[in-house]
Amino acid sequence: MKRAVILIGLLAAFPAAAQQADKPTPEAGKKPSEILAMIEQRPDFARLDEMSWEDEGYYEIVYHTSDKARVEVNVDPMGKPVEHR
């Protein structure tokens, strides 16, 4: 009985570990300063409001344009835009 409980516990843990391994990490890609430099090169960029790492595997960047519009962009660790998940 103990073996069955341990086996079930181990089998339940493996999919969670595999799913965790699929998520990109900031260390696997470009430096945050490089990502930010790419955003700053946008023609309408005026100022950065916020940049944070989300556990889902992307940077959430909020900035304002020269006409004061607020823009939210999600960018993966390689600098490519991603859709909010």
PDB file of C-alpha atoms in Angstrom:
ATOM      1  CA  MET A   1       0.000   0.000   0.000  1.00  0.00           C
ATOM      2  CA  LYS A   2       2.821   2.411   0.890  1.00  0.00           C
ATOM      3  CA  ARG A   3       4.493   1.701  -2.431  1.00  0.00           C
ATOM      4  CA  ALA A   4       1.310   2.488  -4.340  1.00  0.00           C
ATOM      5  CA  VAL A   5       0.929   5.834  -2.565  1.00  0.00           C
ATOM      6  CA  ILE A   6       4.569   6.742  -3.201  1.00  0.00           C
ATOM      7  CA  LEU A   7       4.292   5.695  -6.856  1.00  0.00           C
ATOM      8  CA  ILE A   8       1.148   7.777  -7.349  1.00  0.00           C
ATOM      9  CA  GLY A   9       2.856  10.764  -5.729  1.00  0.00           C
ATOM     10  CA  LEU A  10       5.878  10.448  -7.994  1.00  0.00           C
ATOM     11  CA  LEU A  11       3.757  10.091 -11.122  1.00  0.00           C
ATOM     12  CA  ALA A  12       1.766  13.175 -10.172  1.00  0.00           C
ATOM     13  CA  ALA A  13       4.961  15.196  -9.661  1.00  0.00           C
ATOM     14  CA  PHE A  14       6.516  14.471 -13.073  1.00  0.00           C
ATOM     15  CA  PRO A  15       3.979  16.346 -15.257  1.00  0.00           C
ATOM     16  CA  ALA A  16       4.258  19.390 -12.994  1.00  0.00           C
ATOM     17  CA  ALA A  17       8.049  19.306 -13.243  1.00  0.00           C
ATOM     18  CA  ALA A  18       7.900  18.927 -17.023  1.00  0.00           C
ATOM     19  CA  GLN A  19       5.489  21.840 -17.320  1.00  0.00           C
ATOM     20  CA  GLN A  20       7.762  23.995 -15.144  1.00  0.00           C
ATOM     21  CA  ALA A  21      10.750  23.120 -17.359  1.00  0.00           C
ATOM     22  CA  ASP A  22       8.897  24.331 -20.486  1.00  0.00           C
ATOM     23  CA  LYS A  23       8.610  27.901 -19.200  1.00  0.00           C
ATOM     24  CA  PRO A  24      11.387  30.197 -20.393  1.00  0.00           C
ATOM     25  CA  THR A  25      13.525  31.929 -17.798  1.00  0.00           C
ATOM     26  CA  PRO A  26      15.074  35.385 -18.024  1.00  0.00           C
ATOM     27  CA  GLU A  27      18.529  33.812 -17.720  1.00  0.00           C
ATOM     28  CA  ALA A  28      17.932  31.878 -20.959  1.00  0.00           C
ATOM     29  CA  GLY A  29      17.597  34.988 -23.106  1.00  0.00           C
ATOM     30  CA  LYS A  30      18.777  38.547 -23.497  1.00  0.00           C
ATOM     31  CA  LYS A  31      19.587  40.839 -20.601  1.00  0.00           C
ATOM     32  CA  PRO A  32      16.683  43.025 -19.435  1.00  0.00           C
ATOM     33  CA  SER A  33      18.666  46.090 -20.510  1.00  0.00           C
ATOM     34  CA  GLU A  34      18.858  44.706 -24.074  1.00  0.00           C
ATOM     35  CA  ILE A  35      15.104  44.062 -24.109  1.00  0.00           C
ATOM     36  CA  LEU A  36      14.461  47.575 -22.839  1.00  0.00           C
ATOM     37  CA  ALA A  37      16.800  49.054 -25.471  1.00  0.00           C
ATOM     38  CA  MET A  38      14.684  47.353 -28.158  1.00  0.00           C
ATOM     39  CA  ILE A  39      11.518  48.921 -26.721  1.00  0.00           C
ATOM     40  CA  GLU A  40      13.166  52.350 -26.465  1.00  0.00           C
ATOM     41  CA  GLN A  41      13.914  52.222 -30.208  1.00  0.00           C
ATOM     42  CA  ARG A  42      10.224  52.251 -31.070  1.00  0.00           C
ATOM     43  CA  PRO A  43       9.414  55.507 -32.878  1.00  0.00           C
ATOM     44  CA  ASP A  44       6.655  56.522 -30.468  1.00  0.00           C
ATOM     45  CA  PHE A  45       8.474  55.645 -27.218  1.00  0.00           C
ATOM     46  CA  ALA A  46       8.568  58.481 -24.662  1.00  0.00           C
ATOM     47  CA  ARG A  47       9.146  56.958 -21.211  1.00  0.00           C
ATOM     48  CA  LEU A  48       9.170  53.642 -19.389  1.00  0.00           C
ATOM     49  CA  ASP A  49       6.546  53.134 -16.716  1.00  0.00           C
ATOM     50  CA  GLU A  50       7.197  49.536 -15.634  1.00  0.00           C
ATOM     51  CA  MET A  51       9.096  46.398 -16.607  1.00  0.00           C
ATOM     52  CA  SER A  52       8.588  43.158 -14.705  1.00  0.00           C
ATOM     53  CA  TRP A  53       9.171  39.441 -15.179  1.00  0.00           C
ATOM     54  CA  GLU A  54       6.028  37.309 -15.152  1.00  0.00           C
ATOM     55  CA  ASP A  55       6.183  33.685 -13.980  1.00  0.00           C
ATOM     56  CA  GLU A  56       4.463  32.627 -17.205  1.00  0.00           C
ATOM     57  CA  GLY A  57       7.749  33.247 -19.037  1.00  0.00           C
ATOM     58  CA  TYR A  58       7.707  36.806 -20.366  1.00  0.00           C
ATOM     59  CA  TYR A  59       8.504  40.411 -19.491  1.00  0.00           C
ATOM     60  CA  GLU A  60       5.543  42.715 -19.042  1.00  0.00           C
ATOM     61  CA  ILE A  61       6.561  46.200 -20.175  1.00  0.00           C
ATOM     62  CA  VAL A  62       4.430  49.302 -19.781  1.00  0.00           C
ATOM     63  CA  TYR A  63       5.502  52.538 -21.433  1.00  0.00           C
ATOM     64  CA  HIS A  64       4.041  55.833 -22.598  1.00  0.00           C
ATOM     65  CA  THR A  65       4.221  57.269 -26.094  1.00  0.00           C
ATOM     66  CA  SER A  66       4.995  60.827 -27.106  1.00  0.00           C
ATOM     67  CA  ASP A  67       1.247  61.496 -27.375  1.00  0.00           C
ATOM     68  CA  LYS A  68       0.815  60.205 -23.773  1.00  0.00           C
ATOM     69  CA  ALA A  69      -0.827  56.894 -24.722  1.00  0.00           C
ATOM     70  CA  ARG A  70      -0.174  53.979 -22.355  1.00  0.00           C
ATOM     71  CA  VAL A  71       1.172  50.836 -24.068  1.00  0.00           C
ATOM     72  CA  GLU A  72       1.490  47.363 -22.534  1.00  0.00           C
ATOM     73  CA  VAL A  73       3.769  44.879 -24.302  1.00  0.00           C
ATOM     74  CA  ASN A  74       4.633  41.293 -23.380  1.00  0.00           C
ATOM     75  CA  VAL A  75       8.056  40.168 -24.585  1.00  0.00           C
ATOM     76  CA  ASP A  76       9.729  36.762 -24.258  1.00  0.00           C
ATOM     77  CA  PRO A  77      13.345  36.435 -23.013  1.00  0.00           C
ATOM     78  CA  MET A  78      14.611  36.553 -26.610  1.00  0.00           C
ATOM     79  CA  GLY A  79      12.924  39.909 -27.248  1.00  0.00           C
ATOM     80  CA  LYS A  80      10.004  38.675 -29.341  1.00  0.00           C
ATOM     81  CA  PRO A  81       6.477  39.930 -28.587  1.00  0.00           C
ATOM     82  CA  VAL A  82       4.089  37.364 -27.103  1.00  0.00           C
ATOM     83  CA  GLU A  83       0.357  37.415 -26.537  1.00  0.00           C
ATOM     84  CA  HIS A  84      -0.841  37.670 -22.953  1.00  0.00           C
ATOM     85  CA  ARG A  85      -1.561  34.171 -21.709  1.00  0.00           C
TER      86      ARG A  85
END
